[in-house]
PDB file of C-alpha atoms in Angstrom:
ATOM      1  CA  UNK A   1       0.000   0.000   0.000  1.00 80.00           C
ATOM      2  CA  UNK A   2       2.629   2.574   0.714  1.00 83.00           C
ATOM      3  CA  UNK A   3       4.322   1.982  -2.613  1.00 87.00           C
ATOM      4  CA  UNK A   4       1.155   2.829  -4.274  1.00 90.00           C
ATOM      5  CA  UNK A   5       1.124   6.089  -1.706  1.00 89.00           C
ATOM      6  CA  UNK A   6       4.118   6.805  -3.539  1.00 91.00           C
ATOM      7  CA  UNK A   7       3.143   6.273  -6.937  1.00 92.00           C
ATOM      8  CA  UNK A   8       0.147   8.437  -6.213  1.00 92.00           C
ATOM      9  CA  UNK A   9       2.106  11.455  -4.590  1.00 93.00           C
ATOM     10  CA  UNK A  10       4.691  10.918  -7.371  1.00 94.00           C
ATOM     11  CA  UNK A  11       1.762  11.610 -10.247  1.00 94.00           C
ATOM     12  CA  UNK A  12       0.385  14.430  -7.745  1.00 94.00           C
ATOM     13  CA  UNK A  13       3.839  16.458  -7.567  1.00 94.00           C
ATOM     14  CA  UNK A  14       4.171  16.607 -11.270  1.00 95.00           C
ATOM     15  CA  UNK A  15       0.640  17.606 -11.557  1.00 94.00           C
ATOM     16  CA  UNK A  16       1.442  20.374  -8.840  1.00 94.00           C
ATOM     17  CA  UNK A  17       4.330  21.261 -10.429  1.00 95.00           C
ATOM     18  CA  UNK A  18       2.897  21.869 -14.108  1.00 94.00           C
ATOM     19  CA  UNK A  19       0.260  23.801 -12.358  1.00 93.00           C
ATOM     20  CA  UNK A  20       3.052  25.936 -10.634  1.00 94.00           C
ATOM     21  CA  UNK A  21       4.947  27.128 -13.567  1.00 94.00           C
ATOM     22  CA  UNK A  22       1.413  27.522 -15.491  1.00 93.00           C
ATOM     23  CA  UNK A  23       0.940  30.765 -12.729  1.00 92.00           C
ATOM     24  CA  UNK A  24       3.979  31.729 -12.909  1.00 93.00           C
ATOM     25  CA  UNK A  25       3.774  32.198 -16.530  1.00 91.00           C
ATOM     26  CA  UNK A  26       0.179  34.300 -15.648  1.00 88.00           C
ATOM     27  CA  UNK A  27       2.064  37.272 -17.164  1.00 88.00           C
ATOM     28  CA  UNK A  28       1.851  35.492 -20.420  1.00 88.00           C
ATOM     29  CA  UNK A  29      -1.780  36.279 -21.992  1.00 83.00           C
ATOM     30  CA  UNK A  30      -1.302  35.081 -24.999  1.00 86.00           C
ATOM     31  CA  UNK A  31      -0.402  31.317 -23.542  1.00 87.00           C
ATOM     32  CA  UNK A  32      -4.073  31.549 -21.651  1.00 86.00           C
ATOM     33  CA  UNK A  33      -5.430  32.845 -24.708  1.00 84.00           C
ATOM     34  CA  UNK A  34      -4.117  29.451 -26.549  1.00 84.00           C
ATOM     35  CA  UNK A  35      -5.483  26.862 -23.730  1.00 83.00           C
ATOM     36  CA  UNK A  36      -9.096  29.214 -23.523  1.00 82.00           C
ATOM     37  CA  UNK A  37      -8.765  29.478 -19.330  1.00 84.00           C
ATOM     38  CA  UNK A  38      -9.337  33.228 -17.792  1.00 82.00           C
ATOM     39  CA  UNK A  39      -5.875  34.800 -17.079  1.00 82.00           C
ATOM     40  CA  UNK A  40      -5.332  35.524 -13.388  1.00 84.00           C
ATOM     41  CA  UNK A  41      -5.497  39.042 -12.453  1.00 82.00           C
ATOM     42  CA  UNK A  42      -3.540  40.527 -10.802  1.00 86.00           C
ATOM     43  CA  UNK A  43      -1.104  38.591 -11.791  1.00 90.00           C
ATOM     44  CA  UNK A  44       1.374  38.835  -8.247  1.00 92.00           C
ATOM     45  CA  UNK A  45      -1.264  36.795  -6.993  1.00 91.00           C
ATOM     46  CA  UNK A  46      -1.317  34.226  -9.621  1.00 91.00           C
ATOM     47  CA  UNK A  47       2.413  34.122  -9.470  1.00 93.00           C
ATOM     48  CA  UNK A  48       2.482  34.177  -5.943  1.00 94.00           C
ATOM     49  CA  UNK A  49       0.475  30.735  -5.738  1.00 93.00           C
ATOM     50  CA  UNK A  50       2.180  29.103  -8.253  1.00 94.00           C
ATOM     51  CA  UNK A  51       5.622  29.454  -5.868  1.00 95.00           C
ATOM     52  CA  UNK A  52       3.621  27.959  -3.644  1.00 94.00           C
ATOM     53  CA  UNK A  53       2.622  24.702  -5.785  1.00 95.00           C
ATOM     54  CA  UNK A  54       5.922  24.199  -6.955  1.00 95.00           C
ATOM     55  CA  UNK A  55       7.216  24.201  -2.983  1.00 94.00           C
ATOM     56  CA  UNK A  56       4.811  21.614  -2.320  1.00 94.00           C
ATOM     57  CA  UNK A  57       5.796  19.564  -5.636  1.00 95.00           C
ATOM     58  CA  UNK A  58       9.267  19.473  -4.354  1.00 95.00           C
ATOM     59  CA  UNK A  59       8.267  18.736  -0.941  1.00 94.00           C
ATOM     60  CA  UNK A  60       6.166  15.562  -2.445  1.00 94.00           C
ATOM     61  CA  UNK A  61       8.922  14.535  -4.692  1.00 93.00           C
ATOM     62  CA  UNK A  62      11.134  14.032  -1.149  1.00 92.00           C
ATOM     63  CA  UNK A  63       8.336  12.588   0.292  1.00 92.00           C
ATOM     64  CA  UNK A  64       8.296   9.781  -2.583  1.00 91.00           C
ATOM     65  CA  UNK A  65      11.739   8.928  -1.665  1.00 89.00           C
ATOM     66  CA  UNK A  66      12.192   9.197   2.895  1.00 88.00           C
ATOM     67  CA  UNK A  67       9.644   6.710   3.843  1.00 83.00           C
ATOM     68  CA  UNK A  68       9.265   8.586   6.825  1.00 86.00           C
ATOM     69  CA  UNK A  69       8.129  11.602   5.376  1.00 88.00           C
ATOM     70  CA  UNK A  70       5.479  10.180   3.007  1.00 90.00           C
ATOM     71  CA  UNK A  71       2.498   9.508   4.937  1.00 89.00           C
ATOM     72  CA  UNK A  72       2.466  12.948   6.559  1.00 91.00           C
ATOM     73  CA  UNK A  73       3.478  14.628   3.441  1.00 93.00           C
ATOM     74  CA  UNK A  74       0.599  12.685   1.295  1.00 92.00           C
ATOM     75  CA  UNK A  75      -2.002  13.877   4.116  1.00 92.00           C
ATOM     76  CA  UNK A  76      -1.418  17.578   4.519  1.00 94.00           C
ATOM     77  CA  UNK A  77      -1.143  18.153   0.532  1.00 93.00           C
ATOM     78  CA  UNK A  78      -3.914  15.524   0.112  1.00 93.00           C
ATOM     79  CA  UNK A  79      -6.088  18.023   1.716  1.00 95.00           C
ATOM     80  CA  UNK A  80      -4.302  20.894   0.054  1.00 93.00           C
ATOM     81  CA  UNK A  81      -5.388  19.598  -3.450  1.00 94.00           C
ATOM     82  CA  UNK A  82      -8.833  18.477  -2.656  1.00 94.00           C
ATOM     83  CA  UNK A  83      -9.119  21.724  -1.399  1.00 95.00           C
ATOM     84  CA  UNK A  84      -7.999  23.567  -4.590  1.00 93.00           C
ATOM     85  CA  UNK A  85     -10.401  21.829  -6.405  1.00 93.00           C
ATOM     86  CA  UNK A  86     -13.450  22.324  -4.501  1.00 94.00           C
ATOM     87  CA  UNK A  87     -13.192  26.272  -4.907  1.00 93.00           C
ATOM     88  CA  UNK A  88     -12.493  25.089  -8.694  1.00 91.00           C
ATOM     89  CA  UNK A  89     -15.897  23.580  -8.797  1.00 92.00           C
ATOM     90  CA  UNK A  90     -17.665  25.925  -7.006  1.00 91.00           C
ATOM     91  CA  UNK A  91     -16.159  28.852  -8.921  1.00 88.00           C
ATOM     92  CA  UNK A  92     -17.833  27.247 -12.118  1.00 88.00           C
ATOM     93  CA  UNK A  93     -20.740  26.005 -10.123  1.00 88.00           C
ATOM     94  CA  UNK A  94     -21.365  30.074  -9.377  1.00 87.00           C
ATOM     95  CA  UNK A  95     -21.067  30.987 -13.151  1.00 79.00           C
ATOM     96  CA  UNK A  96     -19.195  33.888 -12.060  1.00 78.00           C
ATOM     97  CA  UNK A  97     -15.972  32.945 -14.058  1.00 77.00           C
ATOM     98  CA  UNK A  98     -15.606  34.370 -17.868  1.00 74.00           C
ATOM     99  CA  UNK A  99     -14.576  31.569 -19.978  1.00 74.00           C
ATOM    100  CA  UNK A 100     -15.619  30.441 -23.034  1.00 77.00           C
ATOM    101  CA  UNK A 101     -16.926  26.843 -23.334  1.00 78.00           C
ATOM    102  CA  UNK A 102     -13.598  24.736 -23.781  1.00 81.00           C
ATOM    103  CA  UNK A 103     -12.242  26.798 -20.595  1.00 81.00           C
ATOM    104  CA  UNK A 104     -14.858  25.746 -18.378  1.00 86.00           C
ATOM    105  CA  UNK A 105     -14.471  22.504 -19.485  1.00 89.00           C
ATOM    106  CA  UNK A 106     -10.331  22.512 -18.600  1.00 88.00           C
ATOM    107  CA  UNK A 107     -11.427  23.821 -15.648  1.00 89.00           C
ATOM    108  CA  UNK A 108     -13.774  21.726 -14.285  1.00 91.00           C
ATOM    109  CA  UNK A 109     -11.777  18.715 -15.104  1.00 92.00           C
ATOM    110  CA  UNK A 110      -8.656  20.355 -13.523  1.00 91.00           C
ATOM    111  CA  UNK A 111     -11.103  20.595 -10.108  1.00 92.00           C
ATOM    112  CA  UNK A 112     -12.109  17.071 -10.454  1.00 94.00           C
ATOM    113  CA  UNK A 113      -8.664  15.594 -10.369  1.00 94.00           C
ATOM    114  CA  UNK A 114      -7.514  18.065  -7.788  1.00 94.00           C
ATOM    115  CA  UNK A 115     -10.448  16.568  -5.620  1.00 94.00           C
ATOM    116  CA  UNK A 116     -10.190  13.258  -6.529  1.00 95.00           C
ATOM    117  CA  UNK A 117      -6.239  13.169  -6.100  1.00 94.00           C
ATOM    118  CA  UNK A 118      -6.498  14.696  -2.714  1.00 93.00           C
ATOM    119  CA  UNK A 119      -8.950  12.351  -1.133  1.00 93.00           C
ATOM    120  CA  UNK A 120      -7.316   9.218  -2.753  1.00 94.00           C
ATOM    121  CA  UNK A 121      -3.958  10.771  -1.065  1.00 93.00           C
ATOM    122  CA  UNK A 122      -5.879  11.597   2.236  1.00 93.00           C
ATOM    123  CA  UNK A 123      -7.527   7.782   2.253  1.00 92.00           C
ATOM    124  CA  UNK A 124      -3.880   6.015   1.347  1.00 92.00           C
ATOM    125  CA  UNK A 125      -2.296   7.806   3.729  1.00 90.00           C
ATOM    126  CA  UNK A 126      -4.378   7.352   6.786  1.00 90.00           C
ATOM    127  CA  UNK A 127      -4.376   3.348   5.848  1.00 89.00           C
ATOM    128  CA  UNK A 128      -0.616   3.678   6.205  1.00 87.00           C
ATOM    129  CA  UNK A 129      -0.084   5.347   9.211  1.00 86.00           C
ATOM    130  CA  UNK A 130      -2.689   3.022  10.372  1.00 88.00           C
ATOM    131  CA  UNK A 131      -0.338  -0.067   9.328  1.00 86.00           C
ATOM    132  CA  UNK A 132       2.779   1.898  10.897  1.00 83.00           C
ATOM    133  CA  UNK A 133       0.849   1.981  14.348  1.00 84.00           C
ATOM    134  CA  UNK A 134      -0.377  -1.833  14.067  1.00 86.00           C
ATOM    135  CA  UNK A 135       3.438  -2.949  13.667  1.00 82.00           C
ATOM    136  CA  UNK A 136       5.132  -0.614  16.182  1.00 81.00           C
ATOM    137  CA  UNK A 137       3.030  -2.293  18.509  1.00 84.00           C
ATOM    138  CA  UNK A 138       3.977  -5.408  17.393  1.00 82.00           C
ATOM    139  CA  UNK A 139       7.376  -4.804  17.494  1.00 81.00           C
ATOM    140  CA  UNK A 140       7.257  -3.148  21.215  1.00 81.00           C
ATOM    141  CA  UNK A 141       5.149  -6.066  21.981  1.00 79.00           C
ATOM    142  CA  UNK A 142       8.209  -8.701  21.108  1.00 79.00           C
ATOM    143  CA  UNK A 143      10.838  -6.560  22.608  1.00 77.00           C
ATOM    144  CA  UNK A 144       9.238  -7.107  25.697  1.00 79.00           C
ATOM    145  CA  UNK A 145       8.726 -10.226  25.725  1.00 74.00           C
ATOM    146  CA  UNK A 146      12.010 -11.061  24.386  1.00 67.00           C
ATOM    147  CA  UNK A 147      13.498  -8.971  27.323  1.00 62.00           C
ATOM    148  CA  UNK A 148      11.208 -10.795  30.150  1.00 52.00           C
ATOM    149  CA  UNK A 149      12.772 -14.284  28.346  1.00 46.00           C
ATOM    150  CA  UNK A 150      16.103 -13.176  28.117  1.00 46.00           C
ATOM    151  CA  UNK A 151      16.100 -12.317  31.707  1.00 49.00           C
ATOM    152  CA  UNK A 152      14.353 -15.629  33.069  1.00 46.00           C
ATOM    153  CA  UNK A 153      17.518 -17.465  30.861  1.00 48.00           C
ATOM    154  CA  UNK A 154      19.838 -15.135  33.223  1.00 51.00           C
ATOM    155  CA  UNK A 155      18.606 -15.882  36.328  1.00 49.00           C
ATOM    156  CA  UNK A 156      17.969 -19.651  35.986  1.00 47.00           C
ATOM    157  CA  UNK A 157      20.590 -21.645  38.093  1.00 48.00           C
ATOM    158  CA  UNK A 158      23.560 -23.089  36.645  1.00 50.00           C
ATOM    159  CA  UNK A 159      25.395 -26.676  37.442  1.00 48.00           C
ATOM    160  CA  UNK A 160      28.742 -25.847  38.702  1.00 43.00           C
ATOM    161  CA  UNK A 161      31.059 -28.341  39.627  1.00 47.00           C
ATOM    162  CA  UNK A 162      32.790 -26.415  43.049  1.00 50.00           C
ATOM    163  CA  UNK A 163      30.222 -25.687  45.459  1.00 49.00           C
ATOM    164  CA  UNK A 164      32.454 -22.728  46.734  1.00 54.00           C
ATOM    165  CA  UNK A 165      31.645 -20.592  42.952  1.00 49.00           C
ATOM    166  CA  UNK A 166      27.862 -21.438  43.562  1.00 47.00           C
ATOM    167  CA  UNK A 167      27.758 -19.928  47.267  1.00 52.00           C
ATOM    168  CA  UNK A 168      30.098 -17.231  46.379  1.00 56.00           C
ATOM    169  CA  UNK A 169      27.518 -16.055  43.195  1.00 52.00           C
ATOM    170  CA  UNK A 170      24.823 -16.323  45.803  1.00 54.00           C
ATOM    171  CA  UNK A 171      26.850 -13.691  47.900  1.00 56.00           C
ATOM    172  CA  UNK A 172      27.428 -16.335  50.749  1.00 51.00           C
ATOM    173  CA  UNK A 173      30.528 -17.610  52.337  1.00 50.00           C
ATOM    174  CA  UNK A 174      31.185 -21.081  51.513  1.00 48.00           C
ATOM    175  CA  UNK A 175      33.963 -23.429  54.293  1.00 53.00           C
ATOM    176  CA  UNK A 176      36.395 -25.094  53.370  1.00 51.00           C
ATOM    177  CA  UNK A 177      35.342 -28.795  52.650  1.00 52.00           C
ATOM    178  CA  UNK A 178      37.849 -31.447  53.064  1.00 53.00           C
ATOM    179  CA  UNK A 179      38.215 -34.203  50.583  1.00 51.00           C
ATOM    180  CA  UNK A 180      38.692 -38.212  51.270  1.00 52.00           C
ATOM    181  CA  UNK A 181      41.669 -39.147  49.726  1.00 52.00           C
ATOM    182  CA  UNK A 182      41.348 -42.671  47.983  1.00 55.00           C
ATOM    183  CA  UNK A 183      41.793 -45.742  49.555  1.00 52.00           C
ATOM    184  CA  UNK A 184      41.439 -44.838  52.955  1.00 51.00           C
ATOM    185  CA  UNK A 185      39.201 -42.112  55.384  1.00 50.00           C
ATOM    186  CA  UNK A 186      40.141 -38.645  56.220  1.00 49.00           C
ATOM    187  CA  UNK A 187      40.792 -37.545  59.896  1.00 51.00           C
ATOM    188  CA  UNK A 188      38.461 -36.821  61.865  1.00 49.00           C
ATOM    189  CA  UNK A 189      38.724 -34.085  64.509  1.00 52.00           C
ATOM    190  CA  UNK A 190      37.258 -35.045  67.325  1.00 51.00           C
ATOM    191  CA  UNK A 191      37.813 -31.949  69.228  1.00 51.00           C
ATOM    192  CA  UNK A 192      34.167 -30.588  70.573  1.00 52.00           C
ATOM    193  CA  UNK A 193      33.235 -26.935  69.398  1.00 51.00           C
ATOM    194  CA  UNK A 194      31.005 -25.091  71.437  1.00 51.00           C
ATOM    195  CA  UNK A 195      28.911 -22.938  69.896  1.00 52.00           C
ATOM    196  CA  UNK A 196      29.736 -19.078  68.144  1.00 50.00           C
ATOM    197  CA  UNK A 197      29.210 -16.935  70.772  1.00 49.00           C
ATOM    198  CA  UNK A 198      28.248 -12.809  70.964  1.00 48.00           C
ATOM    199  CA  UNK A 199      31.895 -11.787  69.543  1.00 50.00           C
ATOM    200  CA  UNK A 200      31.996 -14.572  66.979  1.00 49.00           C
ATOM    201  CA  UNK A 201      35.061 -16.476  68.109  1.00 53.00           C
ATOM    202  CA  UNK A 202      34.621 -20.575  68.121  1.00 50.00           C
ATOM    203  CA  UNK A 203      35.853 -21.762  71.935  1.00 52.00           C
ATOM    204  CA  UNK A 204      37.129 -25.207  71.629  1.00 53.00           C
ATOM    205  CA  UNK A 205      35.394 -27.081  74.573  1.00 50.00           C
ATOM    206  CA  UNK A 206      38.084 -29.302  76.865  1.00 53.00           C
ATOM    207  CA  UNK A 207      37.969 -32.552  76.751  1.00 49.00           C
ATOM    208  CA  UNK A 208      39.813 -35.922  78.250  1.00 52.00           C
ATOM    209  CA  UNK A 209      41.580 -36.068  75.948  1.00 49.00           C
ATOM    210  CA  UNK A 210      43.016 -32.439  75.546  1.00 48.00           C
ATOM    211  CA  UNK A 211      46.131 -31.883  77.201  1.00 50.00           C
ATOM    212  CA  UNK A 212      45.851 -29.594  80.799  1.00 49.00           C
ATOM    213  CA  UNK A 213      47.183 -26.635  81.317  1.00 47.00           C
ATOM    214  CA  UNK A 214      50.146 -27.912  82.997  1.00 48.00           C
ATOM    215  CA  UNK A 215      50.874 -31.045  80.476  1.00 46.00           C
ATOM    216  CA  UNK A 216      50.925 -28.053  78.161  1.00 44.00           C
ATOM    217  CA  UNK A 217      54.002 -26.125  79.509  1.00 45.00           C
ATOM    218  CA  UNK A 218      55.868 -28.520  81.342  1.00 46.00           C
ATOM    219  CA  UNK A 219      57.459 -29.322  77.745  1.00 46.00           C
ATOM    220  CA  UNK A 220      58.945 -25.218  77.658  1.00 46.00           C
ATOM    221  CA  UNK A 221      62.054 -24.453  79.622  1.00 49.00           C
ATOM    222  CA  UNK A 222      61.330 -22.427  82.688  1.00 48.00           C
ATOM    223  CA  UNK A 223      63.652 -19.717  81.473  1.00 48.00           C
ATOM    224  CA  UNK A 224      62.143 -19.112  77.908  1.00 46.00           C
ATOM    225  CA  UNK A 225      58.828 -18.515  79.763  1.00 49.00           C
ATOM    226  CA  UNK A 226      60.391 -15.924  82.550  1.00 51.00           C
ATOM    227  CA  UNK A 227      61.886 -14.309  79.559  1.00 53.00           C
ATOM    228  CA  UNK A 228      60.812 -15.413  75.811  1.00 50.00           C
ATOM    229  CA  UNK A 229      63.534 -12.720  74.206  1.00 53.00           C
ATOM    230  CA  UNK A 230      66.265 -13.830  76.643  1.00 44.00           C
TER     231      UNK A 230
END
């Protein structure tokens, strides 16, 4: 549909633009004379407007090429040309413009394409920025979704093989675990802990089998512990 917008606004600019130079030339009497149409008068006016459809058949011939311009660009001079043509027909309609037979005739076929051109422009135009809408939304729809599946793939849990890296990604401190060696069984120590107290510190908890306080130092010499630096 939008390269038919295209085609359309192409056909319309050249249309605009032959009508341009035709009121530029207003100055020209003889040249209306030849084609049996009314010259304008006065003829700044004339010349005037046809600056102005010449702008806008330069402005459509852009449009034709930036997609992004053509939609908006078929609209507003859609309107512009239907426009035109419906103070064409009413001019004619009135009876108040002198012009032979053939003139009226140019005339009121030059309103009826004007009108015709402009609402076919209005009508394409609207379906596309219709279509535009439909699959922008479309679009932003599947960007979010693919975001809220990308995400659950981030966050699913992964099989490592240390457990250290999987308590250390959960932002947890992981202990030391100690590993059987093969063929036989690790040591075991049998030392009691009691339990983490206010300041943190582990207390080991004596035992029978501990050595006492005294079995403990009888092995240093009495004069390293009176003075260690001796």
């Amino acid at each position: 549909m939008k390269a038919m917008l295209r085609t359309v606004l192409f056909l319309d600019a050249a249309l605009n633009l032959a009508l341009g130079v035709l009121l530029i030339a207003s100055f020209w009497s003889s040249l209306y004379a030849a084609i049996d149409v009314p010259a304008p008068s006065p003829v700044l006016y004339a010349q005037v407007l046809g600056v102005a459809f010449i702008g806008v058949a330069w402005l459509q011939w852009h449009a034709t090429v930036n997609g992004q311009l053509t939609s908006t660009v078929a609209k507003v001079t859609g309107h512009i040309n239907w426009i035109s043509g419906a103070f064409v027909l009413g001019w004619l309609i009135s009876g108040q413009l002198v012009a032979s037979s053939g003139g009226k005739w140019m005339l009121a076929i030059l309103g009826a394409v004007l009108l015709v051109v402009g609402g076919i422009l209005v009508k394409l135009a609207s379906s596309v920025r219709t279509k535009e809408r439909v699959q922008a939304a479309q679009q932003a729809g599947e960007r979010v979704r693919g975001g809220v599946v990308s995400d659950t793939r981030r966050d699913a849990p992964r099989d490592y093989a240390d457990a250290r890296v999987v308590d250390e990604a959960r932002g947890t401190r992981a202990e030391p675990r100690m590993e059987t060696p093969r063929g036989g069984s690790a040591p075991v120590n049998t030392t009691p802990v009691a339990p983490v107290g206010a300041t943190g510190i582990v207390t080991p908890v004596p035992s029978d089998t501990a050595p006492t306080s005294n079995e403990s130092t009888s092995s240093v010499p009495h004069d390293a512990r009176q003075n260690p630096h001796s």
